[in-house]
XYZ file of C-alpha atoms in Angstrom:
363
model
C -0.340 0.110 0.047
C 1.435 3.324 -1.093
C 0.381 5.838 1.460
C -1.690 8.422 0.111
C -3.844 5.751 -2.039
C -7.034 4.736 -1.213
C -6.622 1.117 0.307
C -8.759 -1.760 -1.528
C -11.008 -3.439 0.916
C -11.674 -6.294 1.889
C -8.643 -7.758 0.699
C -6.402 -8.266 3.715
C -2.995 -7.221 2.733
C -2.187 -4.622 -0.300
C 1.063 -4.827 -1.845
C 2.986 -6.822 -4.142
C 3.300 -10.926 -3.371
C 7.098 -11.546 -2.204
C 9.497 -13.529 -3.964
C 9.817 -16.415 -1.089
C 11.665 -19.019 -2.782
C 14.467 -20.899 -1.077
C 17.662 -19.096 0.488
C 21.173 -19.735 -0.778
C 24.221 -18.719 1.519
C 26.602 -16.199 -0.107
C 28.777 -14.904 2.819
C 32.064 -15.643 3.205
C 32.385 -14.834 6.892
C 34.433 -17.337 8.937
C 33.951 -17.972 12.547
C 36.967 -16.178 13.786
C 36.025 -13.297 11.904
C 32.012 -13.599 13.201
C 33.676 -13.555 16.819
C 35.628 -10.498 16.101
C 32.966 -8.404 14.565
C 30.577 -9.142 17.565
C 33.297 -8.343 20.040
C 33.680 -5.121 18.456
C 30.097 -4.420 18.603
C 29.844 -5.186 21.891
C 32.588 -3.077 23.200
C 31.015 -0.179 21.192
C 28.236 -0.201 23.455
C 28.299 1.528 26.768
C 25.833 -0.455 28.918
C 25.771 -2.339 31.974
C 25.192 -5.549 29.875
C 25.498 -6.105 26.260
C 24.609 -9.299 24.239
C 25.269 -9.688 20.309
C 23.981 -12.846 18.803
C 24.174 -13.839 15.431
C 22.950 -17.012 13.424
C 24.354 -17.812 9.966
C 22.329 -20.843 8.502
C 21.414 -21.697 12.061
C 25.206 -21.746 12.997
C 25.143 -19.543 16.271
C 27.866 -17.326 17.863
C 27.062 -15.071 20.892
C 28.995 -12.605 22.512
C 28.634 -10.772 25.571
C 30.020 -8.046 27.560
C 29.181 -4.684 29.546
C 30.338 -2.038 32.023
C 29.105 -3.820 35.008
C 30.109 -6.920 36.522
C 28.821 -10.052 34.904
C 25.797 -10.920 36.923
C 25.284 -14.527 38.712
C 23.200 -15.611 35.744
C 25.318 -15.404 32.497
C 24.024 -12.564 30.464
C 23.093 -14.754 27.212
C 20.591 -16.767 29.689
C 18.782 -13.834 31.034
C 15.483 -12.190 29.432
C 15.298 -8.953 28.167
C 12.599 -6.518 27.512
C 12.130 -6.116 23.724
C 9.995 -2.882 23.957
C 8.349 -1.931 20.684
C 10.262 -4.899 18.865
C 7.534 -7.192 20.617
C 5.415 -5.626 17.386
C 7.058 -8.145 15.154
C 5.385 -10.737 17.263
C 2.170 -9.238 17.137
C 2.481 -8.929 13.419
C 3.126 -12.443 12.844
C 0.099 -13.405 15.034
C -2.073 -11.104 12.738
C -0.553 -12.915 9.713
C -1.259 -16.290 11.440
C -4.748 -15.406 12.087
C -5.700 -14.160 8.641
C -3.789 -17.343 6.911
C -5.830 -19.697 8.772
C -9.220 -17.767 7.902
C -9.971 -17.020 11.444
C -10.405 -13.236 10.418
C -9.381 -10.853 7.650
C -7.024 -7.881 8.244
C -9.522 -5.765 6.381
C -12.102 -6.125 9.475
C -12.842 -2.739 11.132
C -11.205 -2.847 14.569
C -14.067 -0.853 16.059
C -16.542 -3.759 15.293
C -14.473 -6.256 16.971
C -14.138 -4.090 20.366
C -17.639 -2.926 20.204
C -20.198 -5.100 17.992
C -23.027 -2.760 18.339
C -21.179 -0.120 16.857
C -22.076 0.617 13.114
C -18.321 1.038 10.952
C -18.168 4.365 9.185
C -17.433 4.909 5.662
C -13.875 4.796 6.346
C -13.081 2.708 9.325
C -9.912 1.761 10.731
C -8.957 -2.102 9.952
C -6.399 -4.293 11.543
C -4.036 -4.082 8.772
C -3.885 -0.250 9.420
C -3.349 -0.852 13.038
C -0.311 -2.812 12.469
C 1.259 -0.529 9.564
C 0.801 2.406 11.453
C -1.745 4.038 8.965
C -4.739 4.338 11.128
C -4.507 7.680 11.851
C -3.785 7.429 15.421
C -1.378 9.166 17.717
C 1.866 7.517 19.403
C -0.271 7.425 22.372
C -3.482 8.454 23.667
C -4.126 11.938 24.546
C -4.833 11.411 28.043
C -1.603 8.939 28.474
C 0.724 11.648 29.490
C -1.634 13.009 32.493
C -2.160 9.598 33.782
C 1.203 8.432 33.462
C 2.998 11.323 34.738
C 3.334 10.404 38.534
C 5.055 7.268 37.430
C 7.031 8.647 34.400
C 10.303 7.653 35.590
C 9.197 4.105 36.543
C 6.426 2.399 34.841
C 3.925 5.095 33.259
C 2.124 2.464 30.939
C 1.083 0.434 34.196
C -1.180 3.341 34.890
C -3.138 2.774 31.425
C -4.885 -0.308 31.692
C -6.493 -2.125 28.642
C -9.971 -0.747 28.944
C -8.787 2.823 28.680
C -6.914 1.848 25.752
C -9.846 0.507 24.181
C -12.172 3.520 25.292
C -9.666 5.973 24.153
C -9.605 4.464 20.666
C -13.431 4.129 20.272
C -13.682 7.992 21.331
C -10.748 8.947 19.151
C -11.981 11.405 16.165
C -10.090 10.622 12.930
C -8.394 13.989 11.451
C -7.171 12.002 8.361
C -8.748 8.858 6.362
C -6.997 5.804 7.543
C -4.406 4.496 5.047
C -3.570 7.940 3.871
C -0.500 8.903 6.346
C 1.997 6.825 8.125
C 2.602 7.638 12.054
C 4.356 5.289 14.279
C 1.853 4.433 16.820
C 2.284 2.323 20.123
C -1.567 3.354 20.592
C -2.476 1.628 17.249
C -0.834 -1.638 17.865
C -1.958 -1.892 21.652
C -5.623 -1.574 20.179
C -5.009 -4.492 17.589
C -4.118 -6.426 20.355
C -7.180 -5.915 22.058
C -9.272 -6.332 18.881
C -7.588 -9.725 18.260
C -8.371 -10.940 21.848
C -12.049 -9.884 20.971
C -11.885 -11.626 17.775
C -10.822 -14.701 19.216
C -12.242 -14.475 22.870
C -8.943 -15.261 24.139
C -6.420 -13.444 26.720
C -3.579 -11.953 24.970
C -0.923 -13.652 26.912
C -2.767 -17.214 26.158
C -3.345 -15.839 22.308
C 0.256 -14.921 21.695
C 1.708 -17.687 23.681
C -0.614 -20.490 22.359
C -0.355 -19.207 18.343
C 3.149 -17.816 18.208
C 5.149 -18.561 21.099
C 4.567 -22.276 21.626
C 4.522 -23.207 18.012
C 8.068 -21.864 17.408
C 9.223 -23.439 20.448
C 10.360 -20.178 22.197
C 10.306 -21.647 25.848
C 12.583 -18.540 27.306
C 9.776 -15.877 25.905
C 7.190 -14.717 28.224
C 4.979 -11.459 28.437
C 5.572 -10.919 32.290
C 8.277 -9.798 34.404
C 10.134 -12.765 36.507
C 13.016 -12.148 38.783
C 16.651 -11.544 38.781
C 17.237 -15.166 38.254
C 15.717 -14.897 35.007
C 15.403 -11.168 34.075
C 17.959 -8.688 32.885
C 17.947 -5.565 35.270
C 17.532 -2.186 33.131
C 19.159 1.000 33.708
C 18.436 4.722 33.435
C 20.625 6.912 31.209
C 23.571 7.307 33.799
C 24.180 3.581 33.116
C 24.014 2.615 36.935
C 20.504 3.534 38.420
C 18.461 0.388 38.135
C 15.040 0.548 37.090
C 11.964 -1.898 37.817
C 10.821 -4.457 35.374
C 8.676 -2.963 32.620
C 4.741 -3.109 33.472
C 3.041 -2.543 29.939
C -0.580 -2.054 31.334
C -2.901 -2.054 28.245
C -0.187 -1.936 25.794
C 0.893 -5.734 25.754
C 0.583 -6.262 21.961
C 2.972 -3.167 21.599
C 5.670 -4.038 23.928
C 5.344 -6.892 26.446
C 7.443 -9.561 24.944
C 10.676 -10.570 27.178
C 13.117 -13.123 25.709
C 16.520 -14.770 25.788
C 18.989 -14.128 23.091
C 18.536 -17.862 22.220
C 15.011 -17.366 21.821
C 15.159 -14.318 19.816
C 17.578 -16.120 17.312
C 15.061 -19.142 17.053
C 12.290 -16.461 16.182
C 14.402 -15.022 13.582
C 15.838 -18.176 12.034
C 12.022 -19.086 11.175
C 11.721 -15.783 9.474
C 15.093 -16.524 7.548
C 13.798 -19.949 6.245
C 10.058 -20.659 6.935
C 10.144 -24.061 5.240
C 8.756 -26.755 6.906
C 8.092 -24.952 10.261
C 5.160 -24.115 12.330
C 3.434 -20.572 10.754
C 4.982 -21.087 7.408
C 2.667 -19.063 5.813
C 2.647 -16.438 8.122
C 6.353 -16.153 8.262
C 6.324 -15.727 4.422
C 3.515 -13.128 4.614
C 5.411 -10.859 7.048
C 8.102 -10.452 4.277
C 5.899 -8.571 1.800
C 6.090 -5.031 1.360
C 2.596 -3.517 2.170
C 3.626 -0.203 2.506
C 5.916 2.468 0.843
C 6.512 5.953 2.062
C 8.721 8.996 2.338
C 10.582 11.241 -0.662
C 10.239 8.665 -3.667
C 8.583 5.874 -1.544
C 12.242 4.583 -0.540
C 10.850 3.642 3.165
C 9.483 0.284 2.818
C 7.762 -1.675 5.689
C 6.123 -5.253 6.038
C 3.899 -6.415 8.303
C 5.547 -5.132 11.377
C 9.413 -5.148 10.081
C 11.043 -2.303 8.545
C 12.888 -3.342 5.344
C 16.397 -1.951 3.531
C 17.877 -2.817 0.716
C 21.176 -4.498 0.406
C 23.651 -5.945 -2.120
C 22.285 -9.404 -1.461
C 18.839 -8.902 -1.197
C 16.223 -7.032 1.471
C 17.030 -6.600 5.164
C 14.479 -6.506 7.707
C 14.780 -5.342 10.950
C 12.873 -3.613 14.093
C 14.335 -1.789 17.427
C 12.933 -1.579 20.822
C 13.215 0.499 23.803
C 12.044 0.323 27.527
C 12.860 2.674 30.376
C 16.003 0.782 30.990
C 16.740 -1.635 27.989
C 17.164 -1.817 24.298
C 16.589 -4.465 21.787
C 17.485 -4.776 17.925
C 16.140 -7.789 16.084
C 17.116 -8.071 12.053
C 17.464 -10.883 9.613
C 18.806 -11.385 5.782
C 17.109 -14.318 4.110
C 19.500 -14.038 1.023
C 22.387 -14.632 2.829
C 20.660 -17.006 5.621
C 21.614 -14.418 8.658
C 19.985 -13.327 11.536
C 20.932 -10.800 14.357
C 19.583 -10.314 17.860
C 21.205 -7.600 20.037
C 19.973 -6.263 23.723
C 21.687 -3.904 26.173
C 20.404 -2.601 29.655
C 20.595 1.094 29.378
C 17.920 3.531 28.455
C 18.337 4.980 24.903
C 20.054 8.842 24.947
C 20.971 11.044 22.121
C 23.838 9.767 20.330
C 23.575 6.363 21.387
C 25.769 3.764 19.445
C 23.588 0.563 20.250
C 21.105 0.640 17.356
C 23.747 2.095 14.696
C 26.271 -0.695 15.974
C 23.616 -3.524 15.217
C 22.226 -2.298 12.082
C 25.646 -1.787 10.691
C 26.775 -5.162 11.607
C 23.971 -6.731 10.277
C 23.963 -4.504 6.963
C 27.661 -5.311 6.176
C 27.409 -8.890 6.681
């Protein structure tokens, strides 16, 4: 879907069918060179805990480090907060539910959340929500007032699910859905509640049963654990710990926590979906469905950003919470996936995302 063009309905995904034939290894990076590059990436990130995990056709290399003493549990065995990178799990869930015929991504979200409501001429659909073209702001208008007392700790915890849904149903559109792109945690949170309503299944059960369990992501979860399982985030100073993230009604937009091992498993399924559970959905989320910006150079799939490289497209998504950052990316044409995490809040000039992005792009 090109932003600015009226989206077709009821087709669930506007866009061009992808070429998702088998991948062929083209890389020449040997194991020693992979270790060296990963160690350089770890050293470039100024954070208490840093993990870079690389998979090349299923062959994994994981390197860790950080400015803090090593925790009792090895860094690569802890769970990390994905923040907005959780949206890639939500996008896969939506693709799976449409692939199975349970629902269409062209369905109006408001009709699922309030069956008595009559949809307008241009309703916000599930596809609009996952592609950030629903015309919603980044957060509900009253989020800031409600979250302010806990702004440095857990502002999302003060905004429960019912408020997210109510804010969406009361929202007045300024632009027709599908005409503009604006990144929105609000929109993806609403999508999660719409899917919950459509399936009559709580979000944690829905995502776990349809995505996490089938892909065997045994170390992934949607709720915080303790110091034996979860990494501790830190403020911008890199020393002050912050409490685990509580997402309130924004589960679909940022609740996933996972170990580096599970993140690689998740990404490897995207690199080569053949013969895996959710094969059709894994292929579907690689489709370009939206182009935006000058010359339409910015390409988006279902929940992934897509950039070109010499060997084919690169898919990636970042995430940040009050004390952690994450980067997920994969390149099917060279059988490569990268998961990177660190435990320091994003700050101006932060090297984490540029380092992870460059490492994957230059493989």
